[in-house]
Every structure is written in C-alpha cells, then in structure tokens.
Amino acid sequence: MDEIRGDEIRGKAEGTAPVPLSVLDLVTVGQGRTATQALRTGVEIAQLAERRGFHRYWVAEHHSMPGVASSSPAVILAHTAAVTERIRLGSGGVMLPNHAPLVIAEQFGTLEAMAPGRIDLGLGRAPGTDGATAAALRRTERLNEGADDFPQQLMELTRFLDDDFPDGHPYARIHAVPGPVQATSEGGVQSPNRPPLWLLGSSGFSARLAGMLGLPFAFAHHFSAQNTIPALELYRESFKPSAVLDAPYALIGVAALAADDEREARRQVLTGALSMLRLRSGRPGLVPTPEEAEAYSFTPVERDFVDGWLGNIVHGTADEVRAGLDGLAKRTGADELMITANAHGGEARLRSYGLIADAYGLPGA
C-alpha cells in the first residue's frame, strides 16, 4: 500500500464547518413512492452534495426492508459515478460477511476504474438485516461464523485489492480484475489509485481492529449514540500508524434534519422514528407519511422508544442543526461528520441538506 491514500481519506472542511461534512443515504422509500423515485432522489442528493461542497456520498447495504432501497451499493454507486464528477463515493458500508472478498474486490475495482480516485470502500461485519435473510445471503445458518471470521476476510479482501498474496498461497494465481495485475501484464499501466478501506462499527470490535490496522474508522452514532465516545476512545488508544494513515481519522454518522421551522422538522423526523419502531418490532415497511406519524397512537413503551430515538436526531431550523452538529463534533472530536436525513419524501431530505449547506456557508448556493 502507498502513502497517497492518506490524502484520499482526509477531507477539507468547506465554508465555516468545523470538520468536513458528508452524506449517508439509505435511499429510503416512503409510502406512495416507488423504488425508482427513491433512487432518483438519491442521485439528486449526491448531485446537491457535490454542488454544495460536501466531501463524500455513501450508501449503506440493507436487505429485506421495504423502506430501504440500498441493497446493492455497488450498483447504486456505479450509476451515481456517471452523474457526478468530483465528490467521493462509497459504501457505508458493504457487509463483508455477506459476500466473497473476491467479489467485493472486483466490484470496487470496477468502480475505481469508472471513477478514478473517488471511491471509498467502507466495510461492516453485521448482516444489515434479520437472521433469516442473512442465512439466505450467506447460504449458511451459522451466522456468527461470518462475523468471527471478519479479520481473516478483511485480510483476504486487502490482498485481492493489492494483488499481493504470497507465493504458495492457494489464491496466489487469482487476480481481482480490474486491479493491479493488469499493470504486470505485457504493456500494462498501473492505476495510481485503489479504493481506501474503512472499517465501520457500532461497538468496540471494529474500533479496535481499525486502530490496530491503522485504518480510518466510521462509527454509527446515528443508531448507537451511547457507544460513540467509548468506541472512538478505543480506536484512538489502539491506533498504530500505517502506510494509510499516520494518525487516527474518525468519522461519525449523524442523523440530522433541518427544515424551515421547528415544527416541520419534528414532523419529518417522526416519520423515520415510527419506521424504526416498526422495524425493531419485526414489522418493517415503507416510511410512513408525516400525517400518519402524527396521527399514530403510541403506547407508553412505544413513546419511550420514539422519544429516545428522536433524542439522538439533530433537528430543527438550519441554525439549530448547525449548533447541534458543532456541539457533537466538539464533544466527540470527530474528524468528519456524515449526515443521514431520513424522512418520508425526497423533497424534505433535499431541503434539509440545502439548509445545512447554507448554515455553514458552503459553496454553490
């Protein structure tokens, strides 16, 4: 691996943002909307993010969830690469135990060839779904096996990306294409880029592993806020300089939504909270409308869940969201904030990213 990747990882804060701002998209599908519309909205969000100076646009792998259309990050990223020019694109993340490492190396090698120097490969070890769906994906009922083998799978993927299995290894004559092997073929030319690896997590396991390997780390603050600071501390304590990074680089995913007034922001984030309540209750579905969410009769237990969920979402006017994001960056020491705005309609999400960009004086207004 070479030193150039540190520059690919580290971003530059635009406008008055304290750290670089990025976008995490779940490609949510609301009631009355189609997956086609959701995917088109994702493209619009990526284009807005590029125009307004956000650093990255990532999509997250989920399965068997009617309200989330991001089951195939590589496919979505290929399309997004064709309609953007500068913004970094990546997975937040691909769930490594769901796939053969060679397949991921081929997919992201292809993406790198399509959009040189713009691709990030974020990896997680959770299934991104329920146990039955995970079994269907992995063709095994021993689901812990994939998670337990994560370090070995990561090593294998890294060697496929770098094409450097040692002599005598069973895979030494197997090459991920597109990839470095093309440079060693007659007349071949080496691409200067290779997708940087990120480890994603919501607990300490990936934090420690990322630190030990000297990789950048992305923490899922948006659904595991109570673990954020302990995980980041563990990452920094475990960090060993590498050819990729000479110092820790921690990104956190943040649920945030800005609207023209506080009431509208509350209406919009309540749709995502009700959707998450149904998912956690084993009733996944499309994201409800604001009207349905407002009219829903919550039980006391459900209300406690929703109130707790909303407590971790930065929402309100643009200035209120900016203050919340600034405070979070200061409390956690995060090097980058990746904002996910989950709501029923694409209009509200696009409006939110635009308002946040305005609040920070990002370019392209």
XYZ file of C-alpha atoms in Angstrom:
365
model
C 0.000 0.000 0.000
C 1.212 3.561 -0.645
C 1.082 6.879 1.164
C -1.243 8.552 -1.328
C -4.254 7.001 0.349
C -3.973 9.197 3.421
C -4.726 12.191 1.210
C -7.690 10.378 -0.297
C -9.127 9.732 3.164
C -8.697 13.117 4.792
C -11.124 15.787 3.741
C -11.044 19.565 3.900
C -13.789 21.434 5.722
C -15.670 23.820 3.461
C -17.166 27.163 4.441
C -17.400 27.554 8.213
C -17.865 23.867 9.001
C -15.561 22.729 11.825
C -14.880 19.429 10.051
C -15.727 18.060 6.593
C -19.412 17.265 6.102
C -20.574 14.234 4.122
C -23.805 12.403 3.294
C -25.000 8.891 4.165
C -28.004 7.810 2.096
C -30.257 4.855 2.906
C -32.294 5.501 -0.276
C -35.486 5.434 1.775
C -38.805 4.595 0.127
C -41.875 6.344 1.522
C -45.493 5.275 1.315
C -46.904 6.213 -2.085
C -43.422 6.317 -3.594
C -41.572 3.784 -5.735
C -38.028 2.497 -5.508
C -37.386 4.240 -8.820
C -38.330 7.566 -7.255
C -36.186 6.842 -4.203
C -33.157 6.045 -6.349
C -33.686 9.196 -8.409
C -33.814 11.189 -5.179
C -30.516 9.571 -4.169
C -28.941 10.848 -7.365
C -30.331 14.324 -6.715
C -28.918 14.259 -3.186
C -25.490 13.186 -4.477
C -25.521 15.955 -7.069
C -26.610 18.532 -4.496
C -23.908 17.299 -2.118
C -21.275 17.686 -4.828
C -22.520 21.120 -5.822
C -22.585 22.357 -2.226
C -19.161 21.118 -1.136
C -19.970 18.000 0.890
C -16.974 15.669 0.919
C -18.500 12.202 0.365
C -21.724 10.474 -0.593
C -22.055 6.950 0.819
C -24.838 4.362 0.620
C -25.463 1.584 3.138
C -26.194 -2.082 2.441
C -29.554 -3.271 3.838
C -31.721 -6.227 2.891
C -35.363 -7.282 3.089
C -36.522 -3.838 4.252
C -39.321 -2.366 2.102
C -38.452 1.170 3.154
C -34.760 0.954 2.212
C -33.703 0.547 -1.429
C -29.932 0.356 -0.902
C -29.482 -3.413 -1.080
C -26.830 -3.140 -3.829
C -24.371 -0.338 -3.034
C -22.035 -1.121 -5.931
C -24.877 -0.811 -8.453
C -26.076 2.469 -6.963
C -22.553 3.864 -6.839
C -21.892 2.964 -10.474
C -24.916 4.974 -11.541
C -24.041 7.851 -9.213
C -20.487 7.957 -10.529
C -21.851 8.517 -14.022
C -23.794 11.636 -12.982
C -21.210 13.262 -10.681
C -17.666 14.493 -11.273
C -15.825 15.312 -8.044
C -17.489 14.070 -4.870
C -16.108 10.911 -3.263
C -18.494 7.956 -3.475
C -18.534 4.904 -1.267
C -20.198 2.264 0.819
C -21.232 2.963 4.362
C -20.966 0.109 4.230
C -20.745 -3.178 2.415
C -21.335 -6.001 4.889
C -18.260 -8.137 4.279
C -19.579 -11.447 5.743
C -22.429 -11.356 3.198
C -20.053 -11.573 0.233
C -16.974 -13.351 -1.068
C -13.992 -10.984 -0.706
C -13.048 -11.544 -4.355
C -16.469 -10.315 -5.495
C -16.143 -7.113 -3.459
C -12.624 -6.540 -4.806
C -13.920 -6.936 -8.357
C -16.924 -4.667 -7.792
C -14.949 -1.866 -6.202
C -12.061 -2.282 -8.601
C -14.607 -1.725 -11.360
C -15.972 1.347 -9.578
C -12.444 2.700 -9.180
C -11.880 2.244 -12.917
C -15.132 4.128 -13.589
C -14.391 6.999 -11.195
C -10.629 7.058 -10.539
C -9.636 8.476 -7.179
C -13.214 8.922 -5.961
C -14.184 5.556 -4.467
C -14.249 4.560 -0.775
C -14.804 1.003 0.431
C -16.427 1.034 3.856
C -16.883 -2.391 5.439
C -19.064 -3.704 8.234
C -19.417 -7.108 9.845
C -23.148 -7.010 10.718
C -25.608 -8.635 8.292
C -27.603 -5.474 7.630
C -30.801 -7.456 8.025
C -32.562 -10.149 10.078
C -31.164 -13.619 10.734
C -33.266 -15.459 8.144
C -32.276 -13.034 5.385
C -28.644 -13.224 6.452
C -28.823 -17.012 6.154
C -30.209 -16.652 2.626
C -27.408 -14.247 1.710
C -24.619 -16.304 3.218
C -26.030 -19.756 2.384
C -25.411 -20.888 5.938
C -27.275 -20.878 9.244
C -24.033 -20.402 11.188
C -24.291 -16.628 11.114
C -21.674 -15.965 13.793
C -19.132 -17.717 11.632
C -19.014 -14.803 9.192
C -18.653 -12.191 11.924
C -15.991 -14.201 13.750
C -14.020 -14.584 10.530
C -14.148 -10.867 9.770
C -10.414 -10.155 10.319
C -9.476 -13.058 8.044
C -11.990 -11.931 5.398
C -10.618 -8.399 5.630
C -7.063 -9.649 5.093
C -8.187 -11.668 2.092
C -10.011 -8.700 0.580
C -6.990 -6.447 1.113
C -4.704 -8.916 -0.639
C -7.095 -9.171 -3.587
C -7.190 -5.374 -3.849
C -3.399 -5.159 -3.709
C -2.813 -8.382 -5.673
C -0.144 -9.490 -3.227
C -0.918 -12.988 -1.984
C 2.397 -14.641 -1.095
C 3.865 -17.400 -3.232
C 2.358 -20.730 -2.332
C -0.943 -19.282 -1.166
C -3.955 -21.054 -2.749
C -5.097 -17.695 -4.180
C -1.698 -16.516 -5.413
C -2.691 -17.080 -9.048
C -6.139 -15.488 -8.663
C -6.491 -11.811 -9.521
C -9.251 -9.276 -8.929
C -9.886 -7.515 -12.228
C -9.869 -4.567 -12.696
C -6.837 -4.409 -10.439
C -3.052 -4.270 -10.125
C -2.493 -7.460 -12.164
C -3.245 -5.506 -15.315
C -0.140 -3.421 -14.693
C 2.032 -6.543 -14.598
C 0.643 -7.850 -17.869
C 2.545 -7.063 -21.041
C 2.001 -3.436 -21.958
C 0.060 -2.816 -18.760
C -0.094 0.511 -16.933
C -0.613 0.751 -13.165
C -3.578 2.781 -11.973
C -2.417 5.260 -9.295
C -5.479 4.592 -7.174
C -7.039 1.839 -5.148
C -10.213 2.258 -3.067
C -9.251 3.172 0.515
C -10.610 0.748 3.111
C -12.684 1.992 6.038
C -13.981 -0.049 8.944
C -17.489 0.687 10.172
C -18.919 -0.182 13.539
C -21.399 0.452 16.329
C -19.367 -1.095 19.151
C -15.765 -1.662 20.147
C -14.772 -4.588 17.911
C -14.275 -2.676 14.656
C -12.934 0.343 16.550
C -10.096 -1.700 17.995
C -9.419 -3.533 14.720
C -9.356 -0.291 12.721
C -6.913 1.188 15.208
C -4.618 -1.838 15.180
C -4.531 -1.825 11.365
C -4.109 1.930 11.057
C -7.309 2.337 9.045
C -9.899 5.119 9.127
C -12.935 4.358 11.275
C -16.596 5.286 10.805
C -18.895 4.967 13.815
C -22.689 4.647 13.598
C -23.576 7.362 16.093
C -26.988 7.703 14.440
C -28.191 4.433 15.968
C -25.658 3.696 18.699
C -25.071 7.082 20.321
C -24.384 5.653 23.777
C -21.303 3.849 22.428
C -19.828 6.695 20.387
C -17.289 8.188 22.774
C -16.106 4.835 24.225
C -15.628 3.436 20.709
C -13.735 6.498 19.490
C -11.509 6.421 22.569
C -10.791 2.739 21.960
C -9.978 3.452 18.313
C -7.559 6.234 19.205
C -5.923 4.235 22.002
C -5.477 1.220 19.691
C -4.236 3.191 16.703
C -0.932 2.231 15.122
C 0.435 4.362 12.256
C 0.324 2.615 8.894
C 1.063 3.234 5.242
C -2.523 4.501 5.041
C -2.644 6.906 7.995
C -0.076 8.396 10.335
C -2.777 9.456 12.840
C -6.338 8.319 13.639
C -9.163 9.529 11.420
C -12.663 9.057 12.822
C -15.909 9.788 11.013
C -19.286 9.544 12.739
C -22.670 9.026 11.130
C -25.190 11.579 12.410
C -28.956 11.643 11.971
C -29.821 15.276 11.249
C -32.665 17.075 9.514
C -33.182 20.788 9.036
C -36.446 22.423 7.982
C -37.802 25.949 7.706
C -39.236 25.776 11.231
C -39.009 23.504 14.264
C -42.491 22.035 13.864
C -41.857 20.914 10.303
C -38.543 19.359 11.297
C -40.311 17.443 14.086
C -42.986 16.216 11.648
C -40.350 14.914 9.271
C -38.138 13.119 11.772
C -41.161 11.494 13.408
C -41.731 9.528 10.190
C -38.290 7.951 10.477
C -38.800 7.241 14.182
C -42.091 5.421 13.525
C -40.438 3.498 10.694
C -37.620 2.419 13.036
C -40.138 1.454 15.740
C -41.881 -0.840 13.289
C -38.582 -2.307 12.124
C -37.461 -3.019 15.689
C -40.874 -4.581 16.363
C -40.478 -7.002 13.460
C -42.854 -5.068 11.194
C -40.642 -3.390 8.585
C -42.463 -1.375 5.963
C -42.352 1.745 3.845
C -41.591 5.038 5.585
C -44.930 6.483 6.757
C -46.160 9.926 5.794
C -45.907 12.809 8.278
C -49.695 12.747 8.583
C -49.742 9.074 9.573
C -46.881 9.534 12.025
C -48.618 12.468 13.714
C -51.889 10.541 13.975
C -50.309 7.324 15.284
C -51.378 6.339 18.792
C -48.183 5.330 20.601
C -48.313 3.045 23.606
C -46.258 4.209 26.604
C -43.493 1.746 25.706
C -43.529 2.864 22.077
C -43.463 6.509 23.141
C -40.387 5.877 25.278
C -38.644 4.270 22.307
C -39.585 7.088 19.935
C -38.596 9.812 22.384
C -35.232 8.138 22.880
C -34.756 7.778 19.143
C -35.656 11.397 18.447
C -33.290 12.495 21.200
C -30.377 11.313 19.070
C -31.521 13.160 15.937
C -30.262 16.704 15.447
C -33.315 18.502 14.084
C -34.854 21.945 13.886
C -34.067 25.068 11.921
C -30.821 25.316 9.994
C -29.175 27.324 12.775
C -30.332 24.819 15.404
C -28.978 21.922 13.382
C -25.679 23.702 12.859
C -25.371 24.288 16.611
C -26.144 20.612 17.272
C -23.612 19.385 14.747
C -20.930 21.774 16.024
C -21.538 20.583 19.569
C -21.348 16.944 18.541
C -18.091 17.483 16.657
C -16.616 19.180 19.716
C -17.799 16.516 22.196
C -16.572 13.573 20.153
C -13.513 15.052 18.468
C -14.732 13.526 15.195
C -12.651 14.344 12.125
C -15.703 14.244 9.842
C -19.499 14.250 10.191
C -21.575 12.135 7.814
C -25.193 13.279 7.850
C -28.128 10.992 7.191
C -31.540 12.616 6.788
C -34.318 10.053 6.976
C -37.802 11.271 6.155
C -40.798 10.199 4.079
C -40.252 12.327 0.996
C -37.233 13.260 -1.049
C -38.210 16.922 -1.005
C -37.696 17.174 2.754
C -34.322 15.465 2.581
C -33.070 17.638 -0.265
C -34.309 20.743 1.539
C -32.501 19.658 4.682
C -29.107 19.216 3.015
C -29.536 22.561 1.267
C -30.364 24.346 4.519
C -27.414 22.769 6.318
C -25.115 23.832 3.482
C -26.494 27.368 3.747
C -25.963 27.425 7.517
C -22.287 26.610 7.041
C -21.779 28.897 4.084
C -20.878 26.031 1.794
C -20.335 26.995 -1.860
C -22.823 26.712 -4.680
C -25.915 28.279 -3.102
